[in-house]
Amino acid sequence: MGVLGVLTAGGDCPGLNAVIRGVVGRATERGSEVVGILDGWEGLVHDRTIPLDRDAVRGILGRGGTFLGTSRMDPYVHAEGLVSCSPTLTKNGIDRLVIIGGDGTLRAAMRLSEEGMPVIGVPKTIDNDIEGTDITFGFSTAVQIATDAIDRLATTAEAHNRVIVVEVMGRTKGWIATHAGIAGGADYILIPEFEYDIDEVAGTLRHRHESGRRYSIVVVAEGIDPPVGQDAVETKKDAFGFDRLGGVGYRVAAAIEERTKFETRVSVLGHIQRGGTPVASDRVLATRLGVAAADLAIDGHTSVMTSVSGTTIEPVALSVATAGIRGVPDHLYRTAATFFG
Ligand code: F6P
């Protein structure tokens, strides 16, 4: 039997270590050697690897981050794809890969498989927006962190008679905002999938306060457009060419305060949503995905990712997973909107 290589690439996500442990546990159980590739694609291009066995992955199940390290390098942007990875693959005898990453990483993984390298993907993002799977690991943890934050912000907002805008992650889709907003009882939720009218938002909050409520919580996804009349937020690009987001909540707060005259504060949750220990359901999901990925790799599958379909884990073509970004459905947003104001 050959050697299975495993790497984590792109932004980190609670549950990555549990996936790695799942891959190593099942692969070693089935008699396959496993090599861990350090710092994402960088380790594959620059031959930074470590041998992995059951002992190497003890104690990591509940830890945040990724003990293999990660990077924002793209092997097709910053290197020559398979040609650049081949020396490391050959030297370590790696004949199949498990690549754990988000949409940019899965796209690179698909290209590697098209060049002839057997690859299994494991979809990873707290944003929960990868096509072809019902849910991604790390999402539940991020939602719990954001919900806890909303609960805390609500009591201080109430004490001071304030509006607080809570900005959560969600580059192009508003899954975290919608779920945390529902769970935290948000008074308005703004997400990229649905256009909003800031006058209507302000009117809803005004009506709420006139009806005796002392405070309001508005949850916004970082990827929404700023309100009409407010400047765009300046952004830098990351190595995948994506905008580094953060700050639109300040624009929303300014527009609300201007219209309502209510004191409006902002809390940008940022990377706190990605750090720390995964909740139990993410540890279970990540373990199942890792085990399934090892099985698929050892059974000779390629160019698929492990996907959640109802209660089962199934292979889905990487071409399906990378064809688009999965948004919040109308019915879910409408459920949240029932409680606005
Ligand atoms: O894609 C996941 C994500 O959490 C986005 O919601 C966010 O915009 C991005 O990562 C930030 O990542 P980084 O800080 O690593 O650039």
PDB file of N, CA, C and O in Angstrom, residues 141-216:
ATOM      1  N   THR A 141     -19.469  25.857  15.526  1.00  0.00           N
ATOM      2  CA  THR A 141     -18.650  26.527  16.550  1.00  0.00           C
ATOM      3  C   THR A 141     -18.726  28.039  16.365  1.00  0.00           C
ATOM      4  O   THR A 141     -18.924  28.789  17.333  1.00  0.00           O
ATOM      5  N   ALA A 142     -18.571  28.498  15.126  1.00  0.00           N
ATOM      6  CA  ALA A 142     -18.616  29.941  14.849  1.00  0.00           C
ATOM      7  C   ALA A 142     -19.975  30.516  15.244  1.00  0.00           C
ATOM      8  O   ALA A 142     -20.058  31.606  15.825  1.00  0.00           O
ATOM      9  N   VAL A 143     -21.041  29.770  14.935  1.00  0.00           N
ATOM     10  CA  VAL A 143     -22.391  30.247  15.283  1.00  0.00           C
ATOM     11  C   VAL A 143     -22.540  30.329  16.801  1.00  0.00           C
ATOM     12  O   VAL A 143     -23.117  31.282  17.339  1.00  0.00           O
ATOM     13  N   GLN A 144     -22.001  29.344  17.510  1.00  0.00           N
ATOM     14  CA  GLN A 144     -22.104  29.368  18.985  1.00  0.00           C
ATOM     15  C   GLN A 144     -21.360  30.576  19.555  1.00  0.00           C
ATOM     16  O   GLN A 144     -21.860  31.273  20.439  1.00  0.00           O
ATOM     17  N   ILE A 145     -20.158  30.840  19.014  1.00  0.00           N
ATOM     18  CA  ILE A 145     -19.365  31.983  19.501  1.00  0.00           C
ATOM     19  C   ILE A 145     -20.121  33.288  19.221  1.00  0.00           C
ATOM     20  O   ILE A 145     -20.225  34.165  20.084  1.00  0.00           O
ATOM     21  N   ALA A 146     -20.664  33.413  18.028  1.00  0.00           N
ATOM     22  CA  ALA A 146     -21.389  34.643  17.665  1.00  0.00           C
ATOM     23  C   ALA A 146     -22.655  34.788  18.505  1.00  0.00           C
ATOM     24  O   ALA A 146     -23.015  35.900  18.917  1.00  0.00           O
ATOM     25  N   THR A 147     -23.324  33.667  18.783  1.00  0.00           N
ATOM     26  CA  THR A 147     -24.542  33.720  19.607  1.00  0.00           C
ATOM     27  C   THR A 147     -24.201  34.152  21.034  1.00  0.00           C
ATOM     28  O   THR A 147     -24.895  34.979  21.633  1.00  0.00           O
ATOM     29  N   ASP A 148     -23.129  33.585  21.569  1.00  0.00           N
ATOM     30  CA  ASP A 148     -22.694  33.999  22.919  1.00  0.00           C
ATOM     31  C   ASP A 148     -22.404  35.493  22.941  1.00  0.00           C
ATOM     32  O   ASP A 148     -22.738  36.194  23.895  1.00  0.00           O
ATOM     33  N   ALA A 149     -21.761  35.980  21.875  1.00  0.00           N
ATOM     34  CA  ALA A 149     -21.423  37.416  21.802  1.00  0.00           C
ATOM     35  C   ALA A 149     -22.705  38.255  21.768  1.00  0.00           C
ATOM     36  O   ALA A 149     -22.814  39.274  22.456  1.00  0.00           O
ATOM     37  N   ILE A 150     -23.674  37.817  20.971  1.00  0.00           N
ATOM     38  CA  ILE A 150     -24.939  38.572  20.886  1.00  0.00           C
ATOM     39  C   ILE A 150     -25.620  38.611  22.261  1.00  0.00           C
ATOM     40  O   ILE A 150     -26.097  39.660  22.698  1.00  0.00           O
ATOM     41  N   ASP A 151     -25.635  37.462  22.953  1.00  0.00           N
ATOM     42  CA  ASP A 151     -26.244  37.420  24.294  1.00  0.00           C
ATOM     43  C   ASP A 151     -25.581  38.451  25.213  1.00  0.00           C
ATOM     44  O   ASP A 151     -26.251  39.165  25.955  1.00  0.00           O
ATOM     45  N   ARG A 152     -24.256  38.518  25.150  1.00  0.00           N
ATOM     46  CA  ARG A 152     -23.529  39.464  26.021  1.00  0.00           C
ATOM     47  C   ARG A 152     -23.789  40.905  25.594  1.00  0.00           C
ATOM     48  O   ARG A 152     -23.988  41.791  26.422  1.00  0.00           O
ATOM     49  N   LEU A 153     -23.765  41.131  24.302  1.00  0.00           N
ATOM     50  CA  LEU A 153     -23.955  42.504  23.802  1.00  0.00           C
ATOM     51  C   LEU A 153     -25.372  42.994  24.105  1.00  0.00           C
ATOM     52  O   LEU A 153     -25.585  44.189  24.348  1.00  0.00           O
ATOM     53  N   ALA A 154     -26.328  42.082  24.118  1.00  0.00           N
ATOM     54  CA  ALA A 154     -27.715  42.484  24.371  1.00  0.00           C
ATOM     55  C   ALA A 154     -27.869  43.080  25.771  1.00  0.00           C
ATOM     56  O   ALA A 154     -28.561  44.081  25.963  1.00  0.00           O
ATOM     57  N   THR A 155     -27.191  42.479  26.771  1.00  0.00           N
ATOM     58  CA  THR A 155     -27.379  43.010  28.135  1.00  0.00           C
ATOM     59  C   THR A 155     -26.734  44.375  28.302  1.00  0.00           C
ATOM     60  O   THR A 155     -27.301  45.258  28.941  1.00  0.00           O
ATOM     61  N   THR A 156     -25.583  44.596  27.701  1.00  0.00           N
ATOM     62  CA  THR A 156     -24.971  45.924  27.832  1.00  0.00           C
ATOM     63  C   THR A 156     -25.724  46.942  26.985  1.00  0.00           C
ATOM     64  O   THR A 156     -25.885  48.100  27.381  1.00  0.00           O
ATOM     65  N   ALA A 157     -26.236  46.510  25.832  1.00  0.00           N
ATOM     66  CA  ALA A 157     -27.033  47.426  24.997  1.00  0.00           C
ATOM     67  C   ALA A 157     -28.280  47.862  25.759  1.00  0.00           C
ATOM     68  O   ALA A 157     -28.641  49.044  25.772  1.00  0.00           O
ATOM     69  N   GLU A 158     -28.899  46.911  26.435  1.00  0.00           N
ATOM     70  CA  GLU A 158     -30.126  47.219  27.180  1.00  0.00           C
ATOM     71  C   GLU A 158     -29.831  48.185  28.336  1.00  0.00           C
ATOM     72  O   GLU A 158     -30.574  49.148  28.570  1.00  0.00           O
ATOM     73  N   ALA A 159     -28.718  47.939  29.025  1.00  0.00           N
ATOM     74  CA  ALA A 159     -28.363  48.801  30.159  1.00  0.00           C
ATOM     75  C   ALA A 159     -28.180  50.254  29.727  1.00  0.00           C
ATOM     76  O   ALA A 159     -28.472  51.182  30.465  1.00  0.00           O
ATOM     77  N   HIS A 160     -27.689  50.442  28.496  1.00  0.00           N
ATOM     78  CA  HIS A 160     -27.346  51.797  28.031  1.00  0.00           C
ATOM     79  C   HIS A 160     -28.311  52.362  26.998  1.00  0.00           C
ATOM     80  O   HIS A 160     -28.035  53.413  26.429  1.00  0.00           O
ATOM     81  N   ASN A 161     -29.377  51.612  26.725  1.00  0.00           N
ATOM     82  CA  ASN A 161     -30.331  52.137  25.746  1.00  0.00           C
ATOM     83  C   ASN A 161     -29.710  52.329  24.363  1.00  0.00           C
ATOM     84  O   ASN A 161     -29.910  53.360  23.720  1.00  0.00           O
ATOM     85  N   ARG A 162     -28.955  51.360  23.939  1.00  0.00           N
ATOM     86  CA  ARG A 162     -28.216  51.528  22.688  1.00  0.00           C
ATOM     87  C   ARG A 162     -28.662  50.543  21.618  1.00  0.00           C
ATOM     88  O   ARG A 162     -29.229  49.488  21.916  1.00  0.00           O
ATOM     89  N   VAL A 163     -28.281  50.877  20.391  1.00  0.00           N
ATOM     90  CA  VAL A 163     -28.318  49.898  19.304  1.00  0.00           C
ATOM     91  C   VAL A 163     -26.887  49.361  19.198  1.00  0.00           C
ATOM     92  O   VAL A 163     -25.929  50.135  19.256  1.00  0.00           O
ATOM     93  N   ILE A 164     -26.730  48.063  19.070  1.00  0.00           N
ATOM     94  CA  ILE A 164     -25.392  47.523  18.795  1.00  0.00           C
ATOM     95  C   ILE A 164     -25.445  46.733  17.490  1.00  0.00           C
ATOM     96  O   ILE A 164     -26.306  45.860  17.295  1.00  0.00           O
ATOM     97  N   VAL A 165     -24.522  47.091  16.592  1.00  0.00           N
ATOM     98  CA  VAL A 165     -24.367  46.361  15.335  1.00  0.00           C
ATOM     99  C   VAL A 165     -23.272  45.325  15.554  1.00  0.00           C
ATOM    100  O   VAL A 165     -22.155  45.675  15.947  1.00  0.00           O
ATOM    101  N   VAL A 166     -23.600  44.055  15.343  1.00  0.00           N
ATOM    102  CA  VAL A 166     -22.630  42.966  15.517  1.00  0.00           C
ATOM    103  C   VAL A 166     -22.226  42.482  14.133  1.00  0.00           C
ATOM    104  O   VAL A 166     -23.063  41.969  13.380  1.00  0.00           O
ATOM    105  N   GLU A 167     -20.962  42.657  13.798  1.00  0.00           N
ATOM    106  CA  GLU A 167     -20.489  42.212  12.472  1.00  0.00           C
ATOM    107  C   GLU A 167     -19.840  40.840  12.602  1.00  0.00           C
ATOM    108  O   GLU A 167     -18.909  40.658  13.379  1.00  0.00           O
ATOM    109  N   VAL A 168     -20.352  39.893  11.828  1.00  0.00           N
ATOM    110  CA  VAL A 168     -19.813  38.526  11.862  1.00  0.00           C
ATOM    111  C   VAL A 168     -19.192  38.193  10.509  1.00  0.00           C
ATOM    112  O   VAL A 168     -19.391  38.904   9.526  1.00  0.00           O
ATOM    113  N   MET A 169     -18.444  37.078  10.458  1.00  0.00           N
ATOM    114  CA  MET A 169     -17.830  36.680   9.187  1.00  0.00           C
ATOM    115  C   MET A 169     -18.895  36.164   8.216  1.00  0.00           C
ATOM    116  O   MET A 169     -20.015  35.813   8.619  1.00  0.00           O
ATOM    117  N   GLY A 170     -18.506  36.120   6.968  1.00  0.00           N
ATOM    118  CA  GLY A 170     -19.412  35.715   5.906  1.00  0.00           C
ATOM    119  C   GLY A 170     -19.067  36.562   4.698  1.00  0.00           C
ATOM    120  O   GLY A 170     -19.583  37.650   4.510  1.00  0.00           O
ATOM    121  N   ARG A 171     -18.134  36.051   3.921  1.00  0.00           N
ATOM    122  CA  ARG A 171     -17.556  36.822   2.820  1.00  0.00           C
ATOM    123  C   ARG A 171     -18.578  37.140   1.731  1.00  0.00           C
ATOM    124  O   ARG A 171     -18.776  38.286   1.358  1.00  0.00           O
ATOM    125  N   THR A 172     -19.266  36.113   1.276  1.00  0.00           N
ATOM    126  CA  THR A 172     -20.271  36.348   0.230  1.00  0.00           C
ATOM    127  C   THR A 172     -21.648  35.823   0.627  1.00  0.00           C
ATOM    128  O   THR A 172     -22.624  36.103  -0.048  1.00  0.00           O
ATOM    129  N   LYS A 173     -21.687  35.042   1.698  1.00  0.00           N
ATOM    130  CA  LYS A 173     -22.963  34.464   2.130  1.00  0.00           C
ATOM    131  C   LYS A 173     -23.143  34.672   3.629  1.00  0.00           C
ATOM    132  O   LYS A 173     -22.173  34.710   4.374  1.00  0.00           O
ATOM    133  N   GLY A 174     -24.405  34.744   4.046  1.00  0.00           N
ATOM    134  CA  GLY A 174     -24.687  35.135   5.422  1.00  0.00           C
ATOM    135  C   GLY A 174     -25.161  34.031   6.337  1.00  0.00           C
ATOM    136  O   GLY A 174     -26.064  34.240   7.154  1.00  0.00           O
ATOM    137  N   TRP A 175     -24.544  32.856   6.253  1.00  0.00           N
ATOM    138  CA  TRP A 175     -24.994  31.739   7.095  1.00  0.00           C
ATOM    139  C   TRP A 175     -24.774  32.005   8.579  1.00  0.00           C
ATOM    140  O   TRP A 175     -25.647  31.745   9.405  1.00  0.00           O
ATOM    141  N   ILE A 176     -23.587  32.503   8.930  1.00  0.00           N
ATOM    142  CA  ILE A 176     -23.310  32.731  10.363  1.00  0.00           C
ATOM    143  C   ILE A 176     -24.242  33.812  10.887  1.00  0.00           C
ATOM    144  O   ILE A 176     -24.843  33.674  11.958  1.00  0.00           O
ATOM    145  N   ALA A 177     -24.400  34.896  10.115  1.00  0.00           N
ATOM    146  CA  ALA A 177     -25.270  35.993  10.548  1.00  0.00           C
ATOM    147  C   ALA A 177     -26.700  35.496  10.750  1.00  0.00           C
ATOM    148  O   ALA A 177     -27.362  35.827  11.744  1.00  0.00           O
ATOM    149  N   THR A 178     -27.184  34.682   9.812  1.00  0.00           N
ATOM    150  CA  THR A 178     -28.573  34.224   9.899  1.00  0.00           C
ATOM    151  C   THR A 178     -28.777  33.279  11.081  1.00  0.00           C
ATOM    152  O   THR A 178     -29.711  33.448  11.879  1.00  0.00           O
ATOM    153  N   HIS A 179     -27.895  32.293  11.212  1.00  0.00           N
ATOM    154  CA  HIS A 179     -28.063  31.336  12.320  1.00  0.00           C
ATOM    155  C   HIS A 179     -27.850  32.002  13.672  1.00  0.00           C
ATOM    156  O   HIS A 179     -28.642  31.813  14.602  1.00  0.00           O
ATOM    157  N   ALA A 180     -26.777  32.790  13.808  1.00  0.00           N
ATOM    158  CA  ALA A 180     -26.512  33.433  15.107  1.00  0.00           C
ATOM    159  C   ALA A 180     -27.596  34.473  15.386  1.00  0.00           C
ATOM    160  O   ALA A 180     -28.004  34.666  16.534  1.00  0.00           O
ATOM    161  N   GLY A 181     -28.073  35.127  14.329  1.00  0.00           N
ATOM    162  CA  GLY A 181     -29.133  36.113  14.502  1.00  0.00           C
ATOM    163  C   GLY A 181     -30.423  35.470  14.994  1.00  0.00           C
ATOM    164  O   GLY A 181     -31.093  35.991  15.889  1.00  0.00           O
ATOM    165  N   ILE A 182     -30.765  34.324  14.422  1.00  0.00           N
ATOM    166  CA  ILE A 182     -31.967  33.613  14.894  1.00  0.00           C
ATOM    167  C   ILE A 182     -31.753  33.168  16.353  1.00  0.00           C
ATOM    168  O   ILE A 182     -32.598  33.393  17.219  1.00  0.00           O
ATOM    169  N   ALA A 183     -30.582  32.553  16.593  1.00  0.00           N
ATOM    170  CA  ALA A 183     -30.323  32.006  17.938  1.00  0.00           C
ATOM    171  C   ALA A 183     -30.241  33.107  18.993  1.00  0.00           C
ATOM    172  O   ALA A 183     -30.599  32.886  20.154  1.00  0.00           O
ATOM    173  N   GLY A 184     -29.738  34.275  18.591  1.00  0.00           N
ATOM    174  CA  GLY A 184     -29.568  35.366  19.555  1.00  0.00           C
ATOM    175  C   GLY A 184     -30.743  36.339  19.564  1.00  0.00           C
ATOM    176  O   GLY A 184     -30.705  37.334  20.284  1.00  0.00           O
ATOM    177  N   GLY A 185     -31.760  36.074  18.759  1.00  0.00           N
ATOM    178  CA  GLY A 185     -32.941  36.943  18.743  1.00  0.00           C
ATOM    179  C   GLY A 185     -32.657  38.324  18.168  1.00  0.00           C
ATOM    180  O   GLY A 185     -33.140  39.336  18.695  1.00  0.00           O
ATOM    181  N   ALA A 186     -31.897  38.388  17.086  1.00  0.00           N
ATOM    182  CA  ALA A 186     -31.523  39.689  16.503  1.00  0.00           C
ATOM    183  C   ALA A 186     -32.753  40.460  16.023  1.00  0.00           C
ATOM    184  O   ALA A 186     -33.741  39.868  15.572  1.00  0.00           O
ATOM    185  N   ASP A 187     -32.651  41.783  16.107  1.00  0.00           N
ATOM    186  CA  ASP A 187     -33.769  42.644  15.704  1.00  0.00           C
ATOM    187  C   ASP A 187     -33.711  43.017  14.228  1.00  0.00           C
ATOM    188  O   ASP A 187     -34.672  43.549  13.675  1.00  0.00           O
ATOM    189  N   TYR A 188     -32.582  42.761  13.591  1.00  0.00           N
ATOM    190  CA  TYR A 188     -32.456  42.863  12.135  1.00  0.00           C
ATOM    191  C   TYR A 188     -31.207  42.076  11.746  1.00  0.00           C
ATOM    192  O   TYR A 188     -30.254  41.992  12.527  1.00  0.00           O
ATOM    193  N   ILE A 189     -31.227  41.484  10.569  1.00  0.00           N
ATOM    194  CA  ILE A 189     -30.059  40.753  10.071  1.00  0.00           C
ATOM    195  C   ILE A 189     -29.849  41.183   8.624  1.00  0.00           C
ATOM    196  O   ILE A 189     -30.792  41.148   7.820  1.00  0.00           O
ATOM    197  N   LEU A 190     -28.629  41.572   8.315  1.00  0.00           N
ATOM    198  CA  LEU A 190     -28.310  41.976   6.940  1.00  0.00           C
ATOM    199  C   LEU A 190     -27.271  41.014   6.374  1.00  0.00           C
ATOM    200  O   LEU A 190     -26.198  40.830   6.963  1.00  0.00           O
ATOM    201  N   ILE A 191     -27.598  40.407   5.239  1.00  0.00           N
ATOM    202  CA  ILE A 191     -26.668  39.441   4.626  1.00  0.00           C
ATOM    203  C   ILE A 191     -26.543  39.725   3.131  1.00  0.00           C
ATOM    204  O   ILE A 191     -27.433  40.339   2.532  1.00  0.00           O
ATOM    205  N   PRO A 192     -25.428  39.291   2.518  1.00  0.00           N
ATOM    206  CA  PRO A 192     -25.187  39.632   1.111  1.00  0.00           C
ATOM    207  C   PRO A 192     -26.235  39.098   0.144  1.00  0.00           C
ATOM    208  O   PRO A 192     -26.454  39.677  -0.920  1.00  0.00           O
ATOM    209  N   GLU A 193     -26.909  38.007   0.490  1.00  0.00           N
ATOM    210  CA  GLU A 193     -27.868  37.390  -0.433  1.00  0.00           C
ATOM    211  C   GLU A 193     -29.096  38.254  -0.684  1.00  0.00           C
ATOM    212  O   GLU A 193     -29.768  38.090  -1.702  1.00  0.00           O
ATOM    213  N   PHE A 194     -29.433  39.125   0.270  1.00  0.00           N
ATOM    214  CA  PHE A 194     -30.686  39.885   0.150  1.00  0.00           C
ATOM    215  C   PHE A 194     -30.391  41.381   0.259  1.00  0.00           C
ATOM    216  O   PHE A 194     -29.761  41.825   1.217  1.00  0.00           O
ATOM    217  N   GLU A 195     -30.864  42.134  -0.718  1.00  0.00           N
ATOM    218  CA  GLU A 195     -30.692  43.591  -0.673  1.00  0.00           C
ATOM    219  C   GLU A 195     -31.452  44.159   0.517  1.00  0.00           C
ATOM    220  O   GLU A 195     -32.463  43.594   0.931  1.00  0.00           O
ATOM    221  N   TYR A 196     -30.968  45.267   1.026  1.00  0.00           N
ATOM    222  CA  TYR A 196     -31.701  45.871   2.146  1.00  0.00           C
ATOM    223  C   TYR A 196     -31.886  47.354   1.903  1.00  0.00           C
ATOM    224  O   TYR A 196     -31.155  47.982   1.143  1.00  0.00           O
ATOM    225  N   ASP A 197     -32.890  47.893   2.604  1.00  0.00           N
ATOM    226  CA  ASP A 197     -33.195  49.311   2.517  1.00  0.00           C
ATOM    227  C   ASP A 197     -32.903  49.881   3.907  1.00  0.00           C
ATOM    228  O   ASP A 197     -33.602  49.570   4.883  1.00  0.00           O
ATOM    229  N   ILE A 198     -31.880  50.691   4.021  1.00  0.00           N
ATOM    230  CA  ILE A 198     -31.448  51.167   5.341  1.00  0.00           C
ATOM    231  C   ILE A 198     -32.525  52.031   6.005  1.00  0.00           C
ATOM    232  O   ILE A 198     -32.633  52.051   7.234  1.00  0.00           O
ATOM    233  N   ASP A 199     -33.348  52.688   5.194  1.00  0.00           N
ATOM    234  CA  ASP A 199     -34.449  53.478   5.784  1.00  0.00           C
ATOM    235  C   ASP A 199     -35.466  52.546   6.456  1.00  0.00           C
ATOM    236  O   ASP A 199     -36.004  52.859   7.513  1.00  0.00           O
ATOM    237  N   GLU A 200     -35.680  51.405   5.816  1.00  0.00           N
ATOM    238  CA  GLU A 200     -36.611  50.436   6.406  1.00  0.00           C
ATOM    239  C   GLU A 200     -36.025  49.847   7.690  1.00  0.00           C
ATOM    240  O   GLU A 200     -36.733  49.663   8.691  1.00  0.00           O
ATOM    241  N   VAL A 201     -34.714  49.571   7.679  1.00  0.00           N
ATOM    242  CA  VAL A 201     -34.052  49.053   8.891  1.00  0.00           C
ATOM    243  C   VAL A 201     -34.229  50.072  10.018  1.00  0.00           C
ATOM    244  O   VAL A 201     -34.670  49.734  11.133  1.00  0.00           O
ATOM    245  N   ALA A 202     -33.919  51.339   9.712  1.00  0.00           N
ATOM    246  CA  ALA A 202     -34.010  52.390  10.731  1.00  0.00           C
ATOM    247  C   ALA A 202     -35.454  52.538  11.222  1.00  0.00           C
ATOM    248  O   ALA A 202     -35.705  52.688  12.431  1.00  0.00           O
ATOM    249  N   GLY A 203     -36.400  52.458  10.293  1.00  0.00           N
ATOM    250  CA  GLY A 203     -37.812  52.586  10.660  1.00  0.00           C
ATOM    251  C   GLY A 203     -38.239  51.463  11.594  1.00  0.00           C
ATOM    252  O   GLY A 203     -38.963  51.678  12.576  1.00  0.00           O
ATOM    253  N   THR A 204     -37.779  50.252  11.317  1.00  0.00           N
ATOM    254  CA  THR A 204     -38.116  49.096  12.163  1.00  0.00           C
ATOM    255  C   THR A 204     -37.566  49.296  13.576  1.00  0.00           C
ATOM    256  O   THR A 204     -38.243  49.030  14.574  1.00  0.00           O
ATOM    257  N   LEU A 205     -36.326  49.780  13.665  1.00  0.00           N
ATOM    258  CA  LEU A 205     -35.713  49.973  14.989  1.00  0.00           C
ATOM    259  C   LEU A 205     -36.430  51.098  15.744  1.00  0.00           C
ATOM    260  O   LEU A 205     -36.688  50.992  16.943  1.00  0.00           O
ATOM    261  N   ARG A 206     -36.765  52.172  15.013  1.00  0.00           N
ATOM    262  CA  ARG A 206     -37.462  53.299  15.649  1.00  0.00           C
ATOM    263  C   ARG A 206     -38.793  52.815  16.245  1.00  0.00           C
ATOM    264  O   ARG A 206     -39.119  53.100  17.390  1.00  0.00           O
ATOM    265  N   HIS A 207     -39.515  52.048  15.450  1.00  0.00           N
ATOM    266  CA  HIS A 207     -40.804  51.524  15.901  1.00  0.00           C
ATOM    267  C   HIS A 207     -40.628  50.638  17.136  1.00  0.00           C
ATOM    268  O   HIS A 207     -41.395  50.717  18.106  1.00  0.00           O
ATOM    269  N   ARG A 208     -39.594  49.821  17.122  1.00  0.00           N
ATOM    270  CA  ARG A 208     -39.307  48.929  18.265  1.00  0.00           C
ATOM    271  C   ARG A 208     -39.074  49.748  19.534  1.00  0.00           C
ATOM    272  O   ARG A 208     -39.617  49.452  20.592  1.00  0.00           O
ATOM    273  N   HIS A 209     -38.269  50.804  19.421  1.00  0.00           N
ATOM    274  CA  HIS A 209     -37.942  51.600  20.608  1.00  0.00           C
ATOM    275  C   HIS A 209     -39.156  52.413  21.067  1.00  0.00           C
ATOM    276  O   HIS A 209     -39.378  52.563  22.267  1.00  0.00           O
ATOM    277  N   GLU A 210     -39.941  52.874  20.072  1.00  0.00           N
ATOM    278  CA  GLU A 210     -41.165  53.630  20.442  1.00  0.00           C
ATOM    279  C   GLU A 210     -42.184  52.715  21.144  1.00  0.00           C
ATOM    280  O   GLU A 210     -43.023  53.179  21.922  1.00  0.00           O
ATOM    281  N   SER A 211     -42.084  51.402  20.866  1.00  0.00           N
ATOM    282  CA  SER A 211     -43.014  50.456  21.509  1.00  0.00           C
ATOM    283  C   SER A 211     -42.496  50.007  22.873  1.00  0.00           C
ATOM    284  O   SER A 211     -43.007  49.021  23.427  1.00  0.00           O
ATOM    285  N   GLY A 212     -41.431  50.633  23.351  1.00  0.00           N
ATOM    286  CA  GLY A 212     -41.006  50.347  24.723  1.00  0.00           C
ATOM    287  C   GLY A 212     -39.742  49.532  24.873  1.00  0.00           C
ATOM    288  O   GLY A 212     -39.262  49.324  25.987  1.00  0.00           O
ATOM    289  N   ARG A 213     -39.172  49.021  23.741  1.00  0.00           N
ATOM    290  CA  ARG A 213     -37.925  48.265  23.874  1.00  0.00           C
ATOM    291  C   ARG A 213     -36.779  49.253  24.108  1.00  0.00           C
ATOM    292  O   ARG A 213     -36.756  50.332  23.532  1.00  0.00           O
ATOM    293  N   ARG A 214     -35.812  48.892  24.922  1.00  0.00           N
ATOM    294  CA  ARG A 214     -34.755  49.843  25.276  1.00  0.00           C
ATOM    295  C   ARG A 214     -33.506  49.700  24.397  1.00  0.00           C
ATOM    296  O   ARG A 214     -32.603  50.524  24.465  1.00  0.00           O
ATOM    297  N   TYR A 215     -33.429  48.660  23.606  1.00  0.00           N
ATOM    298  CA  TYR A 215     -32.186  48.424  22.861  1.00  0.00           C
ATOM    299  C   TYR A 215     -32.492  47.594  21.617  1.00  0.00           C
ATOM    300  O   TYR A 215     -33.585  47.015  21.510  1.00  0.00           O
ATOM    301  N   SER A 216     -31.523  47.541  20.711  1.00  0.00           N
ATOM    302  CA  SER A 216     -31.672  46.674  19.532  1.00  0.00           C
ATOM    303  C   SER A 216     -30.329  46.065  19.163  1.00  0.00           C
ATOM    304  O   SER A 216     -29.272  46.683  19.357  1.00  0.00           O
TER     305      SER A 216
END
